CSV table of C-alpha atoms and ligand atoms in Angstrom, one decimal:
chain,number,residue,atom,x,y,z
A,1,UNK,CA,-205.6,12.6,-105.4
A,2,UNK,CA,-206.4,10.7,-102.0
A,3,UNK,CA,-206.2,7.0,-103.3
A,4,UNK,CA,-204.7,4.8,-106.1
A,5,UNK,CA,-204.5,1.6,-107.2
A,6,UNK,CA,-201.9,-0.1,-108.7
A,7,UNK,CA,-202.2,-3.7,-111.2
A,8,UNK,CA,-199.7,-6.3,-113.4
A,9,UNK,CA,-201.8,-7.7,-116.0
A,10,UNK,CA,-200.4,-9.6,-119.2
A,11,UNK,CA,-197.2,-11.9,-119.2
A,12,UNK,CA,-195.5,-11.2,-116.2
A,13,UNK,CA,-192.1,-9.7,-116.4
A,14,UNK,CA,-188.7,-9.6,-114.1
A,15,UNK,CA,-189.3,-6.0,-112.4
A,16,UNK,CA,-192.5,-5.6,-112.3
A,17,UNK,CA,-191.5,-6.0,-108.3
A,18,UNK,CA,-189.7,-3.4,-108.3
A,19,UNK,CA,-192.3,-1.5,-110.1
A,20,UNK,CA,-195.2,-2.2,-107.5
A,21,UNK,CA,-192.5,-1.4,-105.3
A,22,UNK,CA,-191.9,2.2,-106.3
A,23,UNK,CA,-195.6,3.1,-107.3
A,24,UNK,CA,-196.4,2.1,-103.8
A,25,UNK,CA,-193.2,4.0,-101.7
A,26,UNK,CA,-193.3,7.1,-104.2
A,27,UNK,CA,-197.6,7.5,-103.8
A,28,UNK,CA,-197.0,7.0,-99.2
A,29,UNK,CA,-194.5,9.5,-99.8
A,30,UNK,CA,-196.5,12.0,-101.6
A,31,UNK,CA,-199.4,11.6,-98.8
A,32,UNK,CA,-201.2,9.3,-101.5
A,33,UNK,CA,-203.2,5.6,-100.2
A,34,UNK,CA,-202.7,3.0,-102.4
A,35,UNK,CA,-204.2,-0.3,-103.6
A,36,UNK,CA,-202.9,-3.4,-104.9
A,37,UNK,CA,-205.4,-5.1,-107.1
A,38,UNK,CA,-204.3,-8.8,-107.6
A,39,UNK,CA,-204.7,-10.7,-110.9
A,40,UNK,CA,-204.7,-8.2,-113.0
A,41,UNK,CA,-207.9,-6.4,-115.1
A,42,UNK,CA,-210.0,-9.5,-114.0
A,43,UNK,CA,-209.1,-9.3,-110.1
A,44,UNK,CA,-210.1,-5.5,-110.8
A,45,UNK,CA,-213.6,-7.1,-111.7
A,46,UNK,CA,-213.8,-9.5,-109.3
A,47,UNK,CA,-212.8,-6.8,-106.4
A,48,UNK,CA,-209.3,-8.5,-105.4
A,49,UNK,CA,-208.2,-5.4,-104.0
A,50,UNK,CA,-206.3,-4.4,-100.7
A,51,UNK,CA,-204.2,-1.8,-99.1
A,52,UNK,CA,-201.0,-1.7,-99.2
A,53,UNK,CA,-198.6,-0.3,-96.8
A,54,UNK,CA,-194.7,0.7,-97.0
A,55,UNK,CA,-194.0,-3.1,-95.6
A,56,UNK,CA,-196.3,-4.8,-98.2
A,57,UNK,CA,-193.5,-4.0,-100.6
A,58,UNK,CA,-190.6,-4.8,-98.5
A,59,UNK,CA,-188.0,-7.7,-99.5
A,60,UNK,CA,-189.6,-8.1,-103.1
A,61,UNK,CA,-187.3,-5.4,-105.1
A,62,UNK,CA,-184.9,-8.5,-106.1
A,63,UNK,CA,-187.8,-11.1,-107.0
A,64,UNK,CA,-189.1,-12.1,-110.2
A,65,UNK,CA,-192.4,-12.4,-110.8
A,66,UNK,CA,-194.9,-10.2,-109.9
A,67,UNK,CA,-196.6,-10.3,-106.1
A,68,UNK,CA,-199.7,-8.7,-107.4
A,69,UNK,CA,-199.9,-11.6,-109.9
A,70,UNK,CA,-201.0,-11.3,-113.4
A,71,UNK,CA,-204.1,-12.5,-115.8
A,72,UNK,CA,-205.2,-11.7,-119.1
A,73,UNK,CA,-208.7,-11.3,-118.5
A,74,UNK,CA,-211.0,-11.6,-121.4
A,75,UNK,CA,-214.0,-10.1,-119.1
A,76,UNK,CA,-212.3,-7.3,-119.0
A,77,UNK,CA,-212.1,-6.8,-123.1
A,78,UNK,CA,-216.3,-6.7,-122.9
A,79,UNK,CA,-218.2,-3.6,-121.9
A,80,UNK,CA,-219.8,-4.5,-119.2
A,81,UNK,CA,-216.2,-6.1,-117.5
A,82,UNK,CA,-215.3,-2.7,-117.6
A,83,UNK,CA,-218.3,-1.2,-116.6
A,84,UNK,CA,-218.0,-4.0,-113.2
A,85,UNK,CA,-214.5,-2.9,-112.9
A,86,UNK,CA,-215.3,1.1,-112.7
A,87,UNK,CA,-217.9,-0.2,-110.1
A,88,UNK,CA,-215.7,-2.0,-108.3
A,89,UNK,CA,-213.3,1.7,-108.1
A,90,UNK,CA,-216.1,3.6,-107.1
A,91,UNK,CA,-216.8,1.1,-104.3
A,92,UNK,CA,-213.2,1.0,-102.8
A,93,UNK,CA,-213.1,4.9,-103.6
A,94,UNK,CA,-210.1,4.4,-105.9
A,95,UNK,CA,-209.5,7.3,-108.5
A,96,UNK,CA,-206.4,6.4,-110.7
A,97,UNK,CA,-204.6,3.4,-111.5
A,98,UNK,CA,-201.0,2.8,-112.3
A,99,UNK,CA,-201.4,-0.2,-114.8
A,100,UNK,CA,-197.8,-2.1,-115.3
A,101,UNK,CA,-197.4,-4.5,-118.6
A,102,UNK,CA,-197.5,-4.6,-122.3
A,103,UNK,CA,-199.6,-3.4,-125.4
A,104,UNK,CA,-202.6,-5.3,-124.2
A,105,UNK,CA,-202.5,-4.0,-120.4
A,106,UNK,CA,-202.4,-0.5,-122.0
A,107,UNK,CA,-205.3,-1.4,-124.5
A,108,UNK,CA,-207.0,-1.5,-120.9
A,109,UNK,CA,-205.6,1.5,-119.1
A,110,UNK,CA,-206.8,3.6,-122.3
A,111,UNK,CA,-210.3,1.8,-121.6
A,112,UNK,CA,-210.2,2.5,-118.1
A,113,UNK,CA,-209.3,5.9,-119.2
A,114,UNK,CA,-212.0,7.0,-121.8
A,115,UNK,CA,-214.4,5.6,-119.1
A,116,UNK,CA,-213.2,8.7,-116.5
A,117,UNK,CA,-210.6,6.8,-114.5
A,118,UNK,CA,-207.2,8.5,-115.2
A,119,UNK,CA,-204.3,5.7,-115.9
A,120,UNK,CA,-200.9,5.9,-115.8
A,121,UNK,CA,-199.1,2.8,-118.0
A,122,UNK,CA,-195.7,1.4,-116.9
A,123,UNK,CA,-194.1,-1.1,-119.5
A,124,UNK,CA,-193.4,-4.0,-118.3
A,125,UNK,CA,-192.8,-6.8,-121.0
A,126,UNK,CA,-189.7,-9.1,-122.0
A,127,UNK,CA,-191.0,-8.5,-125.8
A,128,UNK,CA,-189.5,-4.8,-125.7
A,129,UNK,CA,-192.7,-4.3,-128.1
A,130,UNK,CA,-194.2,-0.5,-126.8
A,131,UNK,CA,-194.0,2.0,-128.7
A,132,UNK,CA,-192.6,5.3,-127.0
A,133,UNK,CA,-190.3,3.6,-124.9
A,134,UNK,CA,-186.4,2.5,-126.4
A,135,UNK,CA,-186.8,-0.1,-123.3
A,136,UNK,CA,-189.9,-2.0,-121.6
A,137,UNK,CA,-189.0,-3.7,-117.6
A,138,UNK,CA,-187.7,-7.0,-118.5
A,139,UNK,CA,-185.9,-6.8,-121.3
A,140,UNK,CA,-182.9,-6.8,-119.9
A,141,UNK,CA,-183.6,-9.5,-117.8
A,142,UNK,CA,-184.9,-11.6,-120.2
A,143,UNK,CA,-181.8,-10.6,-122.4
A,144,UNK,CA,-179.4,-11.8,-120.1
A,145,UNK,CA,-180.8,-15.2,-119.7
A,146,UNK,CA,-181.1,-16.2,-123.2
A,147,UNK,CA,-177.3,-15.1,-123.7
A,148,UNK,CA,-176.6,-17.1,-120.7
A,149,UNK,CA,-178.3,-20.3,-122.3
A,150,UNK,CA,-176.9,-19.4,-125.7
A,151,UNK,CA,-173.1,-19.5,-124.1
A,152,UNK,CA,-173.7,-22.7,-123.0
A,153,UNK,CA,-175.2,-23.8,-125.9
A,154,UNK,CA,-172.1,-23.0,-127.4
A,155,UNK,CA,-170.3,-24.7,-125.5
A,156,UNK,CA,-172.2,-28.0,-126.4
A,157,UNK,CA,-172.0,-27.4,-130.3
A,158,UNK,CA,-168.8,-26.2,-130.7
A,159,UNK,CA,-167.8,-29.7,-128.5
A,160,UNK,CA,-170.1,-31.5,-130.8
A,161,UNK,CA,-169.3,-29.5,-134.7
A,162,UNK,CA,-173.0,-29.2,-134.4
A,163,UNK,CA,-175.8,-26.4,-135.7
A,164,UNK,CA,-178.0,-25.3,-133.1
A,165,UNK,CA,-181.3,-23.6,-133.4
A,166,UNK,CA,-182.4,-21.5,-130.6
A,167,UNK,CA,-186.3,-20.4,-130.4
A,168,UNK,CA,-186.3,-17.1,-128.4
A,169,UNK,CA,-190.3,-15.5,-127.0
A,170,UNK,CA,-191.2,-11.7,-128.2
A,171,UNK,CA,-194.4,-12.7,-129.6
A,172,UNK,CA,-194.6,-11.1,-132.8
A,173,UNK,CA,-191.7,-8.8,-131.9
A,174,UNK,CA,-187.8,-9.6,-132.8
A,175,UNK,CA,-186.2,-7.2,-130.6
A,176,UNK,CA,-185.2,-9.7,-127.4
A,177,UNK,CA,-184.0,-12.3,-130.7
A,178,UNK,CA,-182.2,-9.7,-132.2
A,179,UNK,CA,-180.3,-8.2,-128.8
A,180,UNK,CA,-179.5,-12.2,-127.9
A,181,UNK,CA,-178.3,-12.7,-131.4
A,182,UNK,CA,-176.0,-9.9,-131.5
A,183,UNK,CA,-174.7,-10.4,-127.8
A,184,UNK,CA,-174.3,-13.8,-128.1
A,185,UNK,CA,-172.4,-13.9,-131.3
A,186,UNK,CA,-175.3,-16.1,-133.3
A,187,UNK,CA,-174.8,-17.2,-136.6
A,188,UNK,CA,-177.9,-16.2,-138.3
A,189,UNK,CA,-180.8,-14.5,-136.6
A,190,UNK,CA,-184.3,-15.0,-137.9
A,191,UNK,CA,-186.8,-11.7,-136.9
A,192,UNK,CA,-190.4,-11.3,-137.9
A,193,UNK,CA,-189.4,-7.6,-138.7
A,194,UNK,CA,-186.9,-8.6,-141.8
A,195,UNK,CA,-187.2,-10.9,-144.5
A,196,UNK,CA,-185.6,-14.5,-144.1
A,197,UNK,CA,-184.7,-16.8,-147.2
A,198,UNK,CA,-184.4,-20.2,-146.7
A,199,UNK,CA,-181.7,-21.2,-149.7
A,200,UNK,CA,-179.7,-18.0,-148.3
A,201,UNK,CA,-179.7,-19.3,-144.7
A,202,UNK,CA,-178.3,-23.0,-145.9
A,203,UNK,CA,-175.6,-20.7,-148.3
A,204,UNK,CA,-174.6,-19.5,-145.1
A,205,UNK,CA,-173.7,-22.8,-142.8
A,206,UNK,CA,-172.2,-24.2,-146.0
A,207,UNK,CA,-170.3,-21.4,-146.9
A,208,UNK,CA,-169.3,-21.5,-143.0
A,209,UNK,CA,-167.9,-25.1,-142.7
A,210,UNK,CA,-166.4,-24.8,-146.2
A,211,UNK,CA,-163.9,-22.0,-144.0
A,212,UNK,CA,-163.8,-24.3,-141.3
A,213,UNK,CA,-166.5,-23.4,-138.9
A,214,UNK,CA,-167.9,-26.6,-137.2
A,215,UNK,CA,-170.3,-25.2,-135.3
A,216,UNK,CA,-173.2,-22.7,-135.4
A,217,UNK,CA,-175.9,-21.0,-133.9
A,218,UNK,CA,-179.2,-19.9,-135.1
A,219,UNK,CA,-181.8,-17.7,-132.8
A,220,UNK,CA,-185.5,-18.1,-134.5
A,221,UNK,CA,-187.9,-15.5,-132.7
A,222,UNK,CA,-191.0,-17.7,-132.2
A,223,UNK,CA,-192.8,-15.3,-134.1
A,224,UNK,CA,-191.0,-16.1,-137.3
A,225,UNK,CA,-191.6,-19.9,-136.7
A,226,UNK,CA,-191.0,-22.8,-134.5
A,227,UNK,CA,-187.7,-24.2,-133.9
A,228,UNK,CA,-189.1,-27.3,-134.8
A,229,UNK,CA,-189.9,-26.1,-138.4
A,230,UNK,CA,-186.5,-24.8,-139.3
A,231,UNK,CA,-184.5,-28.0,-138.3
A,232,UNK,CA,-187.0,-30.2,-140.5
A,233,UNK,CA,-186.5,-27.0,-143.3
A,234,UNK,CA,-183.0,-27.1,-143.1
A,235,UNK,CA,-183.0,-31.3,-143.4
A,236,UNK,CA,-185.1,-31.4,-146.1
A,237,UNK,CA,-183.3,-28.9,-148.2
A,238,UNK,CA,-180.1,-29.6,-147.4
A,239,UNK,CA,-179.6,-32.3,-145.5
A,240,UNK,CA,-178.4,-30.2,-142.9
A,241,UNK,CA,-178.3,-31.5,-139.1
A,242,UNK,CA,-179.4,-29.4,-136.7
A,243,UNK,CA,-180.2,-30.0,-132.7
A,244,UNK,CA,-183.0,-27.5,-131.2
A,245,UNK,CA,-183.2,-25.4,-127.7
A,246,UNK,CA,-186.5,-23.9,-126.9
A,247,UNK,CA,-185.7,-21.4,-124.2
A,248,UNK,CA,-189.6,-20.5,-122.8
A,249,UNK,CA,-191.0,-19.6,-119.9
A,250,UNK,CA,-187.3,-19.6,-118.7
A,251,UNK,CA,-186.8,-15.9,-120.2
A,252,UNK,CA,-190.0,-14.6,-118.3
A,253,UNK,CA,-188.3,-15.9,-114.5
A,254,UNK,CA,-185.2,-14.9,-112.4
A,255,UNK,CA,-183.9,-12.1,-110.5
A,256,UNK,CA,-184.5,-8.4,-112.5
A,257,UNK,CA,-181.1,-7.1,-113.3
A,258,UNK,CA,-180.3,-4.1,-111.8
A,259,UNK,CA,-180.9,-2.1,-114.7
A,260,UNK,CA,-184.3,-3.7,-114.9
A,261,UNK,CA,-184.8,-2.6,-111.3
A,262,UNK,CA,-183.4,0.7,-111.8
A,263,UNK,CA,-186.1,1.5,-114.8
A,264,UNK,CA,-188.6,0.0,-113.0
A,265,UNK,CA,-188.3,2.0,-110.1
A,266,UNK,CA,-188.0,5.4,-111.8
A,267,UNK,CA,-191.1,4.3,-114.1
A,268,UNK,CA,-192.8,4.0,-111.0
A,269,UNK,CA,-192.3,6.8,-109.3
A,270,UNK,CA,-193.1,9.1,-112.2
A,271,UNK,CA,-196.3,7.2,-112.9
A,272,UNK,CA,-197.3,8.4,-109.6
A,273,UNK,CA,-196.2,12.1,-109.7
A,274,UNK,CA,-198.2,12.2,-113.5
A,275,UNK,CA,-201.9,11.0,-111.5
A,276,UNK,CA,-200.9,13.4,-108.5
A,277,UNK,CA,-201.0,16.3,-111.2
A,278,UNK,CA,-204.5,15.1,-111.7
A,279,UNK,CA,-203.3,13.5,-115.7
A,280,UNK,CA,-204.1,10.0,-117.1
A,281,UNK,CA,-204.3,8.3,-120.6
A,282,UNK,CA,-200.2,8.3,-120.7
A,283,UNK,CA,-197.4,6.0,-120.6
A,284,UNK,CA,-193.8,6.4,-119.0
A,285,UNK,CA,-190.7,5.2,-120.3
A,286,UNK,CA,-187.3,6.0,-121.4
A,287,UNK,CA,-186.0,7.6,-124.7
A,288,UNK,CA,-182.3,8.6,-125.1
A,289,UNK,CA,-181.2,7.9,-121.1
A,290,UNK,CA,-184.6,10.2,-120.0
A,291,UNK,CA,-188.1,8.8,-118.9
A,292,UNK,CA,-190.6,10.2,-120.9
A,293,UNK,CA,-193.9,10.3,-121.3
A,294,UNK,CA,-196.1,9.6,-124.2
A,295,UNK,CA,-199.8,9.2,-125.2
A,296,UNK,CA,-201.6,5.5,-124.5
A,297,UNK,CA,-203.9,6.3,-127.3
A,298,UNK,CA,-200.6,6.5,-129.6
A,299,UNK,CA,-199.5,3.1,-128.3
A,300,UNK,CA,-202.6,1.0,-128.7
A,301,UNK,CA,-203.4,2.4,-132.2
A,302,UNK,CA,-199.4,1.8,-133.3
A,303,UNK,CA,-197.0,-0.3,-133.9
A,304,UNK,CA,-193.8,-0.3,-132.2
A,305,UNK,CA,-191.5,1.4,-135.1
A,306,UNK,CA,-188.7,-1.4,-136.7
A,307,UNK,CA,-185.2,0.3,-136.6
A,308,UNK,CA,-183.1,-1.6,-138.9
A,309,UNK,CA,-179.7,-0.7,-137.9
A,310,UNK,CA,-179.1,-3.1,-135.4
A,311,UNK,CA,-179.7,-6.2,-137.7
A,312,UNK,CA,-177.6,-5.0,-140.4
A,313,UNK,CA,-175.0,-4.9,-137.7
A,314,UNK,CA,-175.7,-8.5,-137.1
A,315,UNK,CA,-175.5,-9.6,-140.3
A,316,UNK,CA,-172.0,-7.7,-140.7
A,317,UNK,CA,-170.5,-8.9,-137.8
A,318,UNK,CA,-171.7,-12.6,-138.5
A,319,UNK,CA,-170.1,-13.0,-141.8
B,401,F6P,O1,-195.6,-11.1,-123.9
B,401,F6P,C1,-194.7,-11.9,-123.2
B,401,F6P,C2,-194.7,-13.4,-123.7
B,401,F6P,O2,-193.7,-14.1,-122.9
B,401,F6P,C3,-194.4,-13.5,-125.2
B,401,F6P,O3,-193.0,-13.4,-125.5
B,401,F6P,C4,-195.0,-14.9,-125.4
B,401,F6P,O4,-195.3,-15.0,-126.8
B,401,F6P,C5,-196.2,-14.9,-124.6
B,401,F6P,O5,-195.9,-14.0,-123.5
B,401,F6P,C6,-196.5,-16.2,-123.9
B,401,F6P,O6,-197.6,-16.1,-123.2
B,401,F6P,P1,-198.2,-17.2,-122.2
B,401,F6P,O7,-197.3,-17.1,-120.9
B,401,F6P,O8,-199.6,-16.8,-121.9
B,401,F6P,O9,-198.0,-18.5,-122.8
C-alpha cells in the first residue's frame, strides 16, 4: 500500500478532526502517502483531491467540524458517479480509502468496495446509529451539549412552574434523546424505538403537579415528531401549556470532547493499519472498551440493534 485517501461525507460530526488527523499521522508514520479528498463522495467525483502532509493536520485536533468538509452527494448513489469516482482513484494513483461518517457514508465505502477499491469505514455521526459500534465520533459531543441546553432549560421552567419540550436530532435513531434524557433528569422521553401514548404522557405531568412538581421536561427525538406537534397534542388534550426548545444544528458544532477525540483518534489509526494489511469492506469501532472491527456489508444491510435497558431505567428513575 503506497497511497491513500481519506473523506467526511454525510452530517458532519465533532471529531471527525481528530479522525482526519489520525488517519493522516498513523498512514506518514507507516511510510503510507495520503490524500484528503474534500467534499465528500462528490469531491471524490469531481477530483477535489490533495496531499496532505504531517502539518496539513496540525492545530485542528480541538475543532469541530470537519476540514475536509462534508456532502451528501446524490451523483455518487448512480453508477456511473461511482464509476467517475474509481476514475478519478486511478488517476491520482490512490488504492484505499478511509471513509469517516454514518450508515450512508458506509453505503458508499461498501460501493467503493465491491467496485475493487478496499475501504476502511470510521463512524462518525452524533446519531450513534451504526451497527457494530456501542459508540460512533460525536456522540459524546453532541451529548454533552444537549445536557448543557437542557440544564438551563431547567433553570427557566423550574423559575417559570412551566413544561418544556425539547426536540433533540438522531434522525430516526433515539439513542442521543435517550442518553440526554437520562443525564439530564427529563421528565418523559419520547424515542422512535419504543412506543409512546399520548393519554399516558398527560397522566404523567398531572400526576406530577398533583405531588407538587411545577416544572417538567420532555426530550422528543425528531424522529418521533416535531416539538411543535406535541405542545399543540398536549393543548388540545389537556389543556396542558407547554413552551418548546428546538436544539439543531447546535448538537452537530463545538469542540469534540476528549473522549470524542480519544475514539476518533484510535478509530483512525486502526483504519490505517487494516488497508496496510492489504483488507477493505470493514468498519472500526468500539465494543466493550475495545475497537473492533466488523463487516460494512453487515452495517448497510442492518439495523442498528434497540437495547431496551437503558429506557426502562429512564422511565424508573423519572417516576
Ligand atoms: O445524521 C446527523 C443529523 O444531524 C441527523 O441527526 C439529522 O436528522 C440530520 O443529520 C440533519 O441533516 P442536515 O444537516 O442535512 O439537515
Amino acid at each position: 500500500m503506497k497511497k491513500i485517501a481519506v473523506l467526511t461525507s454525510g452530517g458532519d460530526a465533532p471529531g471527525m478532526n481528530a479522525a482526519v488527523r489520525a488517519v493522516v499521522r498513523k498512514a506518514i508514520f507507516e511510510g503510507i502517502e495520503v490524500a484528503g479528498i474534500y467534499n465528500g463522495y462528490q469531491g471524490l467525483i469531481d477530483g477535489k483531491i490533495e496531499l496532505l502532509q504531517l502539518g496539513s493536520v496540525g492545530d485542528i485536533i480541538q475543532r469541530g467540524g470537519t476540514m475536509l468538509r462534508s456532502a451528501r452527494s446524490v451523483d455518487f448513489r448512480t453508477p456511473e458517479g461511482r464509476d467517475k469516482a474509481v476514475e478519478q482513484l486511478k488517476a491520482h494513483g490512490i488504492e484505499a480509502i478511509v471513509v469517516i461518517g454514518g450508515d450512508g457514508s458506509f453505503q458508499g465505502a461498501f460501493e467503493l468496495t465491491k467496485l475493487g477499491i478496499p475501504c476502511v469505514g470510521v463512524p462518525a455521526t452524533i446519531d450513534n446509529d451504526i451497527k457494530g459500534t456501542d459508540f460512533t465520533i460525536g456522540f459524546d459531543t453532541a451529548l454533552n451539549t444537549v445536557i448543557d441546553a437542557i440544564d438551563k432549560i431547567r433553570d427557566t421552567a423550574s423559575s417559570h412552574e412551566r413544561t418544556f419540550i425539547v426536540e433533540v436530532m438522531g434522525r430516526d435513531a433515539g439513542d442521543l434523546a435517550l442518553w440526554a434524557g437520562l443525564a439530564g433528569g427529563a421528565e418523559t422521553i419520547l424515542i422512535p424505538e419504543e412506543k409512546y401514548d399520548v393519554p399516558a404522557i398527560i397522566e404523567r405531568l398531572k400526576s406530577g403537579s398533583g405531588r407538587g412538581k411545577k416544572h417538567s421536561i420532555i426530550i422528543v427525538a425528531e424522529g418521533v415528531m416535531p416539538a411543535v406537534e406535541l405542545a399543540d397534542l398536549l393543548k388540545r388534550e389537556a389543556d396542558i401549556d407547554t413552551r418548546i426548545s428546538v436544539l439543531g444544528h447546535i448538537q452537530r458544532g463545538g469542540s469534540p470532547s476528549a473522549r470524542d477525540r480519544v475514539i476518533a483518534s484510535q478509530f483512525g489509526a486502526r483504519a490505517v493499519e487494516v488497508l496496510k494489511e492489504g483488507r477493505g469492506g470493514v468498519a472500526v469501532g468500539l465494543r466493550n472498551n475495545g475497537i473492533v472491527e466488523y463487516e460494512l456489508k453487515d452495517v448497510v444491510e442492518d439495523k442498528n440493534e434497540w437495547k431496551s435497558e437503558m429506557y426502562k431505567l429512564s422511565i424508573e428513575l423519572s417516576i
